[in-house]
Amino acid sequence: MKKIVLTFSLLVGFSAFAQDHFSGISTSNRVGILNGIINPAEFSNLSKKFEINVSGLSFDVANNKIGFSDLVSGSNFEELIFKGSEPVNMRFDGTILGPSFAMKWMKWGFGITTKANVKFDVVDVDTHLGDAITNSGLALIGNTQISNNYNQRMSGTAWGEVGLSAARELFDNSEHSLSAGVTFKFLFPGSYSNFGADKFNGTITTTATGDGYLHSTTANLNIAYSGNLANSFTNFNDYTKSIFGGLHGVATDIGVTYQWKDEKTKYKIKAGLAIRNLGSMTFKNDNNASTSYLLSIPQGTLSNPGLNLNQFQNVNNLREVEQILLDSGYLTETSGEKDFKVNLPTLLSLYADFKIVPKVYVTGYLQQRMKKDDTNGQITARNIFSVTPRVNLGFFETYLPLSHDDISGTNVGVGFRLAGFYLGSSSIFTSLADGKQADIYTGYRYAFL
């Protein structure tokens, strides 16, 4: 278990290179494939007749505990993560946008996109329990009561997508236009891991020698794994080795856009609404397992103080965690399955782009998840609101995204586009000023005619 926290510490350190995917550039009035990923209706609004995406890369790390000053001060990350009483939330999110193509033909727009996704999440982990497992709970000598009515999760997922998009202009005159679009995604699940502890109630007794024992405890556990993450959930290479598995899932994006025009090819206001990731994928692998258990540990005694938490110090994978708990005799299986379903993070996206003066725009964007992050088998997503002023000179564009999300709080970044090349971050300024998110994205696309 301790290596999970060490992995996140390394990722937070690495994230000085690392976002909120393609924030700013994905709502540019230079419409392309990135806009179509946010809202498939945008494929009918392409700025050029053809666009080829050569590559796109985005990494984002966010948490609610550790700031930039903690990284440079040499502080003990494991102690900082579990400081205070607020549950720990962390998100690592990486996306690779592969070779993709879009075209506009008469009133229609079409797109073919490829994506690879990697996520590793800590959701609402109790600080006392996390400290006892990773740090031997030395700061909590004595008895610590834990009582939670929510599901604590640690989850990792890697999967690939191939999207087929179509959009059409439904109405168009000299002042207004309306378009609608849909994307069908074919999902290729690669690897998965999940540890969930729902309605955890118990007592941790920590001795002066550093031994932590869990007793007087009940909880509903879910332990699931598939692919490379069955063997290790702490090695980043295991997420990237098998991103694309077999075709075992589908999902859909639907959206509409409206434009109030001021010229034949320009607008005063453009607004869009999309619902994304309506679907799920099934993990099928020889080493698959998803099992639900009832954890029940009686009150500790001198001869049997309970479950020794120090056993989890050097654990590398969930099968080891599962075996330790089974060997303890405190687990009772309630249900299990070999192949299991994982739900994509369904999102509602709303945005509006306002022309202030020629070449100067301001975009407002809202992203709201439509499913709870603490549900086992659910890929997480963040609630985000952003405002992005931009200057678009055609060949060159620059923008300043200002955003707020429910994990890392307020962030300020910057980005630019030079012809088809783009580079940006939604948090570079705040991450250098002790922010709790760090990210970067970059890519190249070519549009013509």
mmCIF file of N, CA, C and O in Angstrom, residues 326-392:
data_model
loop_
_atom_site.group_PDB
_atom_site.id
_atom_site.type_symbol
_atom_site.label_atom_id
_atom_site.label_comp_id
_atom_site.label_asym_id
_atom_site.label_seq_id
_atom_site.Cartn_x
_atom_site.Cartn_y
_atom_site.Cartn_z
ATOM 1 N N LEU A 326 -7.732 -12.610 3.146
ATOM 2 C CA LEU A 326 -8.339 -13.944 3.200
ATOM 3 C C LEU A 326 -7.638 -14.820 4.236
ATOM 4 O O LEU A 326 -8.291 -15.555 5.001
ATOM 5 N N ASP A 327 -6.313 -14.739 4.287
ATOM 6 C CA ASP A 327 -5.558 -15.535 5.255
ATOM 7 C C ASP A 327 -5.867 -15.123 6.693
ATOM 8 O O ASP A 327 -5.738 -15.938 7.616
ATOM 9 N N SER A 328 -6.264 -13.869 6.876
ATOM 10 C CA SER A 328 -6.581 -13.395 8.222
ATOM 11 C C SER A 328 -7.852 -14.026 8.774
ATOM 12 O O SER A 328 -8.072 -14.058 9.986
ATOM 13 N N GLY A 329 -8.729 -14.495 7.875
ATOM 14 C CA GLY A 329 -9.982 -15.098 8.309
ATOM 15 C C GLY A 329 -11.082 -14.095 8.583
ATOM 16 O O GLY A 329 -12.162 -14.467 9.056
ATOM 17 N N TYR A 330 -10.841 -12.832 8.237
ATOM 18 C CA TYR A 330 -11.825 -11.781 8.535
ATOM 19 C C TYR A 330 -12.721 -11.443 7.341
ATOM 20 O O TYR A 330 -13.589 -10.573 7.437
ATOM 21 N N LEU A 331 -12.505 -12.095 6.199
ATOM 22 C CA LEU A 331 -13.280 -11.797 4.994
ATOM 23 C C LEU A 331 -14.316 -12.883 4.712
ATOM 24 O O LEU A 331 -14.035 -14.074 4.854
ATOM 25 N N THR A 332 -15.496 -12.440 4.285
ATOM 26 C CA THR A 332 -16.533 -13.353 3.816
ATOM 27 C C THR A 332 -16.978 -12.895 2.437
ATOM 28 O O THR A 332 -17.431 -11.754 2.273
ATOM 29 N N GLU A 333 -16.835 -13.757 1.437
ATOM 30 C CA GLU A 333 -17.231 -13.387 0.082
ATOM 31 C C GLU A 333 -18.749 -13.302 -0.020
ATOM 32 O O GLU A 333 -19.467 -14.194 0.420
ATOM 33 N N THR A 334 -19.241 -12.217 -0.620
ATOM 34 C CA THR A 334 -20.682 -12.044 -0.813
ATOM 35 C C THR A 334 -21.089 -12.192 -2.276
ATOM 36 O O THR A 334 -22.209 -12.574 -2.568
ATOM 37 N N SER A 335 -20.195 -11.870 -3.202
ATOM 38 C CA SER A 335 -20.462 -12.067 -4.626
ATOM 39 C C SER A 335 -19.158 -11.944 -5.394
ATOM 40 O O SER A 335 -18.191 -11.348 -4.909
ATOM 41 N N GLY A 336 -19.143 -12.501 -6.608
ATOM 42 C CA GLY A 336 -17.933 -12.418 -7.419
ATOM 43 C C GLY A 336 -18.217 -12.725 -8.869
ATOM 44 O O GLY A 336 -19.184 -13.417 -9.194
ATOM 45 N N GLU A 337 -17.380 -12.200 -9.759
ATOM 46 C CA GLU A 337 -17.516 -12.459 -11.175
ATOM 47 C C GLU A 337 -16.160 -12.353 -11.847
ATOM 48 O O GLU A 337 -15.298 -11.600 -11.396
ATOM 49 N N LYS A 338 -15.979 -13.112 -12.918
ATOM 50 C CA LYS A 338 -14.705 -13.092 -13.634
ATOM 51 C C LYS A 338 -14.646 -11.912 -14.592
ATOM 52 O O LYS A 338 -13.668 -11.160 -14.588
ATOM 53 N N ASP A 339 -15.653 -11.759 -15.429
ATOM 54 C CA ASP A 339 -15.732 -10.609 -16.328
ATOM 55 C C ASP A 339 -16.617 -9.547 -15.691
ATOM 56 O O ASP A 339 -17.678 -9.867 -15.143
ATOM 57 N N PHE A 340 -16.197 -8.299 -15.748
ATOM 58 C CA PHE A 340 -16.954 -7.247 -15.074
ATOM 59 C C PHE A 340 -16.988 -5.975 -15.917
ATOM 60 O O PHE A 340 -16.124 -5.744 -16.762
ATOM 61 N N LYS A 341 -17.996 -5.170 -15.657
ATOM 62 C CA LYS A 341 -18.240 -3.948 -16.426
ATOM 63 C C LYS A 341 -17.722 -2.726 -15.668
ATOM 64 O O LYS A 341 -17.857 -2.637 -14.445
ATOM 65 N N VAL A 342 -17.145 -1.789 -16.414
ATOM 66 C CA VAL A 342 -16.681 -0.511 -15.873
ATOM 67 C C VAL A 342 -17.345 0.610 -16.663
ATOM 68 O O VAL A 342 -17.339 0.591 -17.902
ATOM 69 N N ASN A 343 -17.931 1.564 -15.961
ATOM 70 C CA ASN A 343 -18.666 2.661 -16.598
ATOM 71 C C ASN A 343 -17.760 3.843 -16.896
ATOM 72 O O ASN A 343 -16.951 4.250 -16.053
ATOM 73 N N LEU A 344 -17.906 4.405 -18.088
ATOM 74 C CA LEU A 344 -17.196 5.633 -18.428
ATOM 75 C C LEU A 344 -17.772 6.806 -17.638
ATOM 76 O O LEU A 344 -18.919 6.750 -17.184
ATOM 77 N N PRO A 345 -17.006 7.874 -17.466
ATOM 78 C CA PRO A 345 -17.494 9.044 -16.719
ATOM 79 C C PRO A 345 -18.415 9.911 -17.581
ATOM 80 O O PRO A 345 -17.957 10.738 -18.371
ATOM 81 N N THR A 346 -19.718 9.710 -17.459
ATOM 82 C CA THR A 346 -20.671 10.496 -18.240
ATOM 83 C C THR A 346 -20.611 11.961 -17.824
ATOM 84 O O THR A 346 -20.669 12.281 -16.630
ATOM 85 N N LEU A 347 -20.504 12.864 -18.807
ATOM 86 C CA LEU A 347 -20.298 14.285 -18.548
ATOM 87 C C LEU A 347 -21.320 15.129 -19.291
ATOM 88 O O LEU A 347 -21.678 14.824 -20.435
ATOM 89 N N LEU A 348 -21.762 16.193 -18.644
ATOM 90 C CA LEU A 348 -22.524 17.249 -19.292
ATOM 91 C C LEU A 348 -21.583 18.422 -19.512
ATOM 92 O O LEU A 348 -20.976 18.921 -18.562
ATOM 93 N N SER A 349 -21.444 18.860 -20.756
ATOM 94 C CA SER A 349 -20.575 19.988 -21.092
ATOM 95 C C SER A 349 -21.402 21.119 -21.682
ATOM 96 O O SER A 349 -22.189 20.892 -22.610
ATOM 97 N N LEU A 350 -21.232 22.312 -21.148
ATOM 98 C CA LEU A 350 -21.875 23.524 -21.644
ATOM 99 C C LEU A 350 -20.813 24.586 -21.872
ATOM 100 O O LEU A 350 -19.907 24.745 -21.054
ATOM 101 N N TYR A 351 -20.914 25.328 -22.974
ATOM 102 C CA TYR A 351 -19.945 26.397 -23.204
ATOM 103 C C TYR A 351 -20.549 27.465 -24.102
ATOM 104 O O TYR A 351 -21.516 27.227 -24.843
ATOM 105 N N ALA A 352 -19.976 28.662 -24.016
ATOM 106 C CA ALA A 352 -20.364 29.775 -24.874
ATOM 107 C C ALA A 352 -19.127 30.613 -25.156
ATOM 108 O O ALA A 352 -18.361 30.929 -24.235
ATOM 109 N N ASP A 353 -18.926 30.950 -26.423
ATOM 110 C CA ASP A 353 -17.782 31.748 -26.853
ATOM 111 C C ASP A 353 -18.305 33.094 -27.354
ATOM 112 O O ASP A 353 -19.141 33.145 -28.264
ATOM 113 N N PHE A 354 -17.823 34.177 -26.748
ATOM 114 C CA PHE A 354 -18.311 35.523 -27.048
ATOM 115 C C PHE A 354 -17.227 36.313 -27.787
ATOM 116 O O PHE A 354 -16.079 36.375 -27.335
ATOM 117 N N LYS A 355 -17.607 36.920 -28.892
ATOM 118 C CA LYS A 355 -16.706 37.829 -29.592
ATOM 119 C C LYS A 355 -16.806 39.201 -28.929
ATOM 120 O O LYS A 355 -17.861 39.830 -28.916
ATOM 121 N N ILE A 356 -15.691 39.681 -28.356
ATOM 122 C CA ILE A 356 -15.674 40.986 -27.679
ATOM 123 C C ILE A 356 -15.434 42.098 -28.708
ATOM 124 O O ILE A 356 -16.228 43.028 -28.834
ATOM 125 N N VAL A 357 -14.338 41.999 -29.397
ATOM 126 C CA VAL A 357 -14.015 42.840 -30.551
ATOM 127 C C VAL A 357 -13.357 41.905 -31.564
ATOM 128 O O VAL A 357 -13.033 40.765 -31.228
ATOM 129 N N PRO A 358 -13.178 42.334 -32.818
ATOM 130 C CA PRO A 358 -12.528 41.441 -33.783
ATOM 131 C C PRO A 358 -11.213 40.875 -33.252
ATOM 132 O O PRO A 358 -10.383 41.611 -32.711
ATOM 133 N N LYS A 359 -11.083 39.551 -33.302
ATOM 134 C CA LYS A 359 -9.900 38.789 -32.910
ATOM 135 C C LYS A 359 -9.756 38.593 -31.400
ATOM 136 O O LYS A 359 -8.795 37.956 -30.943
ATOM 137 N N VAL A 360 -10.683 39.119 -30.606
ATOM 138 C CA VAL A 360 -10.646 38.919 -29.142
ATOM 139 C C VAL A 360 -11.941 38.236 -28.703
ATOM 140 O O VAL A 360 -13.042 38.731 -28.978
ATOM 141 N N TYR A 361 -11.800 37.097 -28.007
ATOM 142 C CA TYR A 361 -12.941 36.291 -27.589
ATOM 143 C C TYR A 361 -12.805 35.921 -26.117
ATOM 144 O O TYR A 361 -11.698 35.912 -25.560
ATOM 145 N N VAL A 362 -13.944 35.589 -25.498
ATOM 146 C CA VAL A 362 -13.957 35.045 -24.132
ATOM 147 C C VAL A 362 -14.893 33.837 -24.124
ATOM 148 O O VAL A 362 -16.042 33.928 -24.581
ATOM 149 N N THR A 363 -14.389 32.715 -23.609
ATOM 150 C CA THR A 363 -15.163 31.476 -23.558
ATOM 151 C C THR A 363 -15.473 31.095 -22.116
ATOM 152 O O THR A 363 -14.570 31.084 -21.262
ATOM 153 N N GLY A 364 -16.731 30.775 -21.846
ATOM 154 C CA GLY A 364 -17.119 30.179 -20.570
ATOM 155 C C GLY A 364 -17.424 28.704 -20.782
ATOM 156 O O GLY A 364 -18.087 28.342 -21.765
ATOM 157 N N TYR A 365 -16.921 27.842 -19.883
ATOM 158 C CA TYR A 365 -17.076 26.391 -20.055
ATOM 159 C C TYR A 365 -17.448 25.750 -18.724
ATOM 160 O O TYR A 365 -16.869 26.079 -17.678
ATOM 161 N N LEU A 366 -18.420 24.841 -18.747
ATOM 162 C CA LEU A 366 -18.846 24.109 -17.554
ATOM 163 C C LEU A 366 -18.854 22.622 -17.863
ATOM 164 O O LEU A 366 -19.442 22.182 -18.858
ATOM 165 N N GLN A 367 -18.202 21.853 -17.002
ATOM 166 C CA GLN A 367 -18.228 20.388 -17.098
ATOM 167 C C GLN A 367 -18.778 19.826 -15.797
ATOM 168 O O GLN A 367 -18.260 20.124 -14.717
ATOM 169 N N GLN A 368 -19.823 19.016 -15.890
ATOM 170 C CA GLN A 368 -20.473 18.444 -14.708
ATOM 171 C C GLN A 368 -20.574 16.932 -14.881
ATOM 172 O O GLN A 368 -21.146 16.444 -15.849
ATOM 173 N N ARG A 369 -20.008 16.170 -13.951
ATOM 174 C CA ARG A 369 -20.157 14.723 -14.019
ATOM 175 C C ARG A 369 -21.584 14.338 -13.637
ATOM 176 O O ARG A 369 -22.227 14.998 -12.821
ATOM 177 N N MET A 370 -22.067 13.258 -14.204
ATOM 178 C CA MET A 370 -23.436 12.840 -14.001
ATOM 179 C C MET A 370 -23.542 11.537 -13.208
ATOM 180 O O MET A 370 -24.639 11.004 -13.013
ATOM 181 N N LYS A 371 -22.395 11.007 -12.750
ATOM 182 C CA LYS A 371 -22.367 9.820 -11.910
ATOM 183 C C LYS A 371 -21.401 10.046 -10.758
ATOM 184 O O LYS A 371 -20.467 10.835 -10.862
ATOM 185 N N LYS A 372 -21.619 9.343 -9.648
ATOM 186 C CA LYS A 372 -20.792 9.525 -8.462
ATOM 187 C C LYS A 372 -19.439 8.832 -8.627
ATOM 188 O O LYS A 372 -19.358 7.701 -9.100
ATOM 189 N N ASP A 373 -18.370 9.523 -8.179
ATOM 190 C CA ASP A 373 -17.024 8.969 -8.274
ATOM 191 C C ASP A 373 -16.790 7.809 -7.320
ATOM 192 O O ASP A 373 -15.868 7.009 -7.534
ATOM 193 N N ASP A 374 -17.567 7.715 -6.225
ATOM 194 C CA ASP A 374 -17.265 6.708 -5.206
ATOM 195 C C ASP A 374 -17.881 5.348 -5.505
ATOM 196 O O ASP A 374 -17.742 4.410 -4.715
ATOM 197 N N THR A 375 -18.546 5.191 -6.657
ATOM 198 C CA THR A 375 -19.149 3.911 -7.018
ATOM 199 C C THR A 375 -18.095 2.984 -7.604
ATOM 200 O O THR A 375 -17.358 3.360 -8.515
ATOM 201 N N ASN A 376 -18.020 1.755 -7.074
ATOM 202 C CA ASN A 376 -17.103 0.770 -7.646
ATOM 203 C C ASN A 376 -17.467 0.519 -9.103
ATOM 204 O O ASN A 376 -18.631 0.423 -9.465
ATOM 205 N N GLY A 377 -16.435 0.411 -9.954
ATOM 206 C CA GLY A 377 -16.686 0.213 -11.373
ATOM 207 C C GLY A 377 -16.997 1.491 -12.118
ATOM 208 O O GLY A 377 -17.421 1.436 -13.276
ATOM 209 N N GLN A 378 -16.753 2.641 -11.492
ATOM 210 C CA GLN A 378 -17.007 3.926 -12.128
ATOM 211 C C GLN A 378 -15.691 4.671 -12.330
ATOM 212 O O GLN A 378 -14.957 4.906 -11.362
ATOM 213 N N ILE A 379 -15.381 5.058 -13.565
ATOM 214 C CA ILE A 379 -14.222 5.909 -13.833
ATOM 215 C C ILE A 379 -14.562 7.332 -13.411
ATOM 216 O O ILE A 379 -15.661 7.814 -13.665
ATOM 217 N N THR A 380 -13.642 7.996 -12.773
ATOM 218 C CA THR A 380 -13.915 9.297 -12.164
ATOM 219 C C THR A 380 -13.839 10.440 -13.178
ATOM 220 O O THR A 380 -13.283 10.314 -14.271
ATOM 221 N N ALA A 381 -14.404 11.580 -12.787
ATOM 222 C CA ALA A 381 -14.318 12.826 -13.561
ATOM 223 C C ALA A 381 -14.447 13.986 -12.593
ATOM 224 O O ALA A 381 -14.993 13.842 -11.502
ATOM 225 N N ARG A 382 -13.958 15.133 -13.005
ATOM 226 C CA ARG A 382 -14.029 16.326 -12.151
ATOM 227 C C ARG A 382 -15.092 17.298 -12.647
ATOM 228 O O ARG A 382 -15.349 17.391 -13.841
ATOM 229 N N ASN A 383 -15.683 18.023 -11.709
ATOM 230 C CA ASN A 383 -16.558 19.144 -12.041
ATOM 231 C C ASN A 383 -15.691 20.376 -12.234
ATOM 232 O O ASN A 383 -14.914 20.739 -11.346
ATOM 233 N N ILE A 384 -15.847 21.029 -13.387
ATOM 234 C CA ILE A 384 -14.956 22.134 -13.749
ATOM 235 C C ILE A 384 -15.758 23.298 -14.294
ATOM 236 O O ILE A 384 -16.719 23.112 -15.051
ATOM 237 N N PHE A 385 -15.360 24.510 -13.895
ATOM 238 C CA PHE A 385 -15.862 25.723 -14.534
ATOM 239 C C PHE A 385 -14.664 26.570 -14.927
ATOM 240 O O PHE A 385 -13.731 26.748 -14.124
ATOM 241 N N SER A 386 -14.660 27.076 -16.158
ATOM 242 C CA SER A 386 -13.523 27.884 -16.597
ATOM 243 C C SER A 386 -13.981 29.070 -17.429
ATOM 244 O O SER A 386 -15.042 29.038 -18.063
ATOM 245 N N VAL A 387 -13.161 30.116 -17.413
ATOM 246 C CA VAL A 387 -13.329 31.297 -18.262
ATOM 247 C C VAL A 387 -12.002 31.513 -18.971
ATOM 248 O O VAL A 387 -10.949 31.570 -18.325
ATOM 249 N N THR A 388 -12.046 31.624 -20.310
ATOM 250 C CA THR A 388 -10.811 31.715 -21.084
ATOM 251 C C THR A 388 -10.867 32.888 -22.058
ATOM 252 O O THR A 388 -11.536 32.811 -23.098
ATOM 253 N N PRO A 389 -10.172 33.994 -21.756
ATOM 254 C CA PRO A 389 -10.012 35.048 -22.767
ATOM 255 C C PRO A 389 -8.939 34.637 -23.767
ATOM 256 O O PRO A 389 -7.956 33.972 -23.396
ATOM 257 N N ARG A 390 -9.128 35.001 -25.050
ATOM 258 C CA ARG A 390 -8.168 34.613 -26.069
ATOM 259 C C ARG A 390 -8.034 35.701 -27.116
ATOM 260 O O ARG A 390 -8.968 36.485 -27.356
ATOM 261 N N VAL A 391 -6.873 35.733 -27.752
ATOM 262 C CA VAL A 391 -6.615 36.572 -28.918
ATOM 263 C C VAL A 391 -6.259 35.653 -30.066
ATOM 264 O O VAL A 391 -5.314 34.848 -29.964
ATOM 265 N N ASN A 392 -7.017 35.738 -31.145
ATOM 266 C CA ASN A 392 -6.801 34.869 -32.296
ATOM 267 C C ASN A 392 -6.464 35.728 -33.504
ATOM 268 O O ASN A 392 -7.317 36.449 -34.021
#
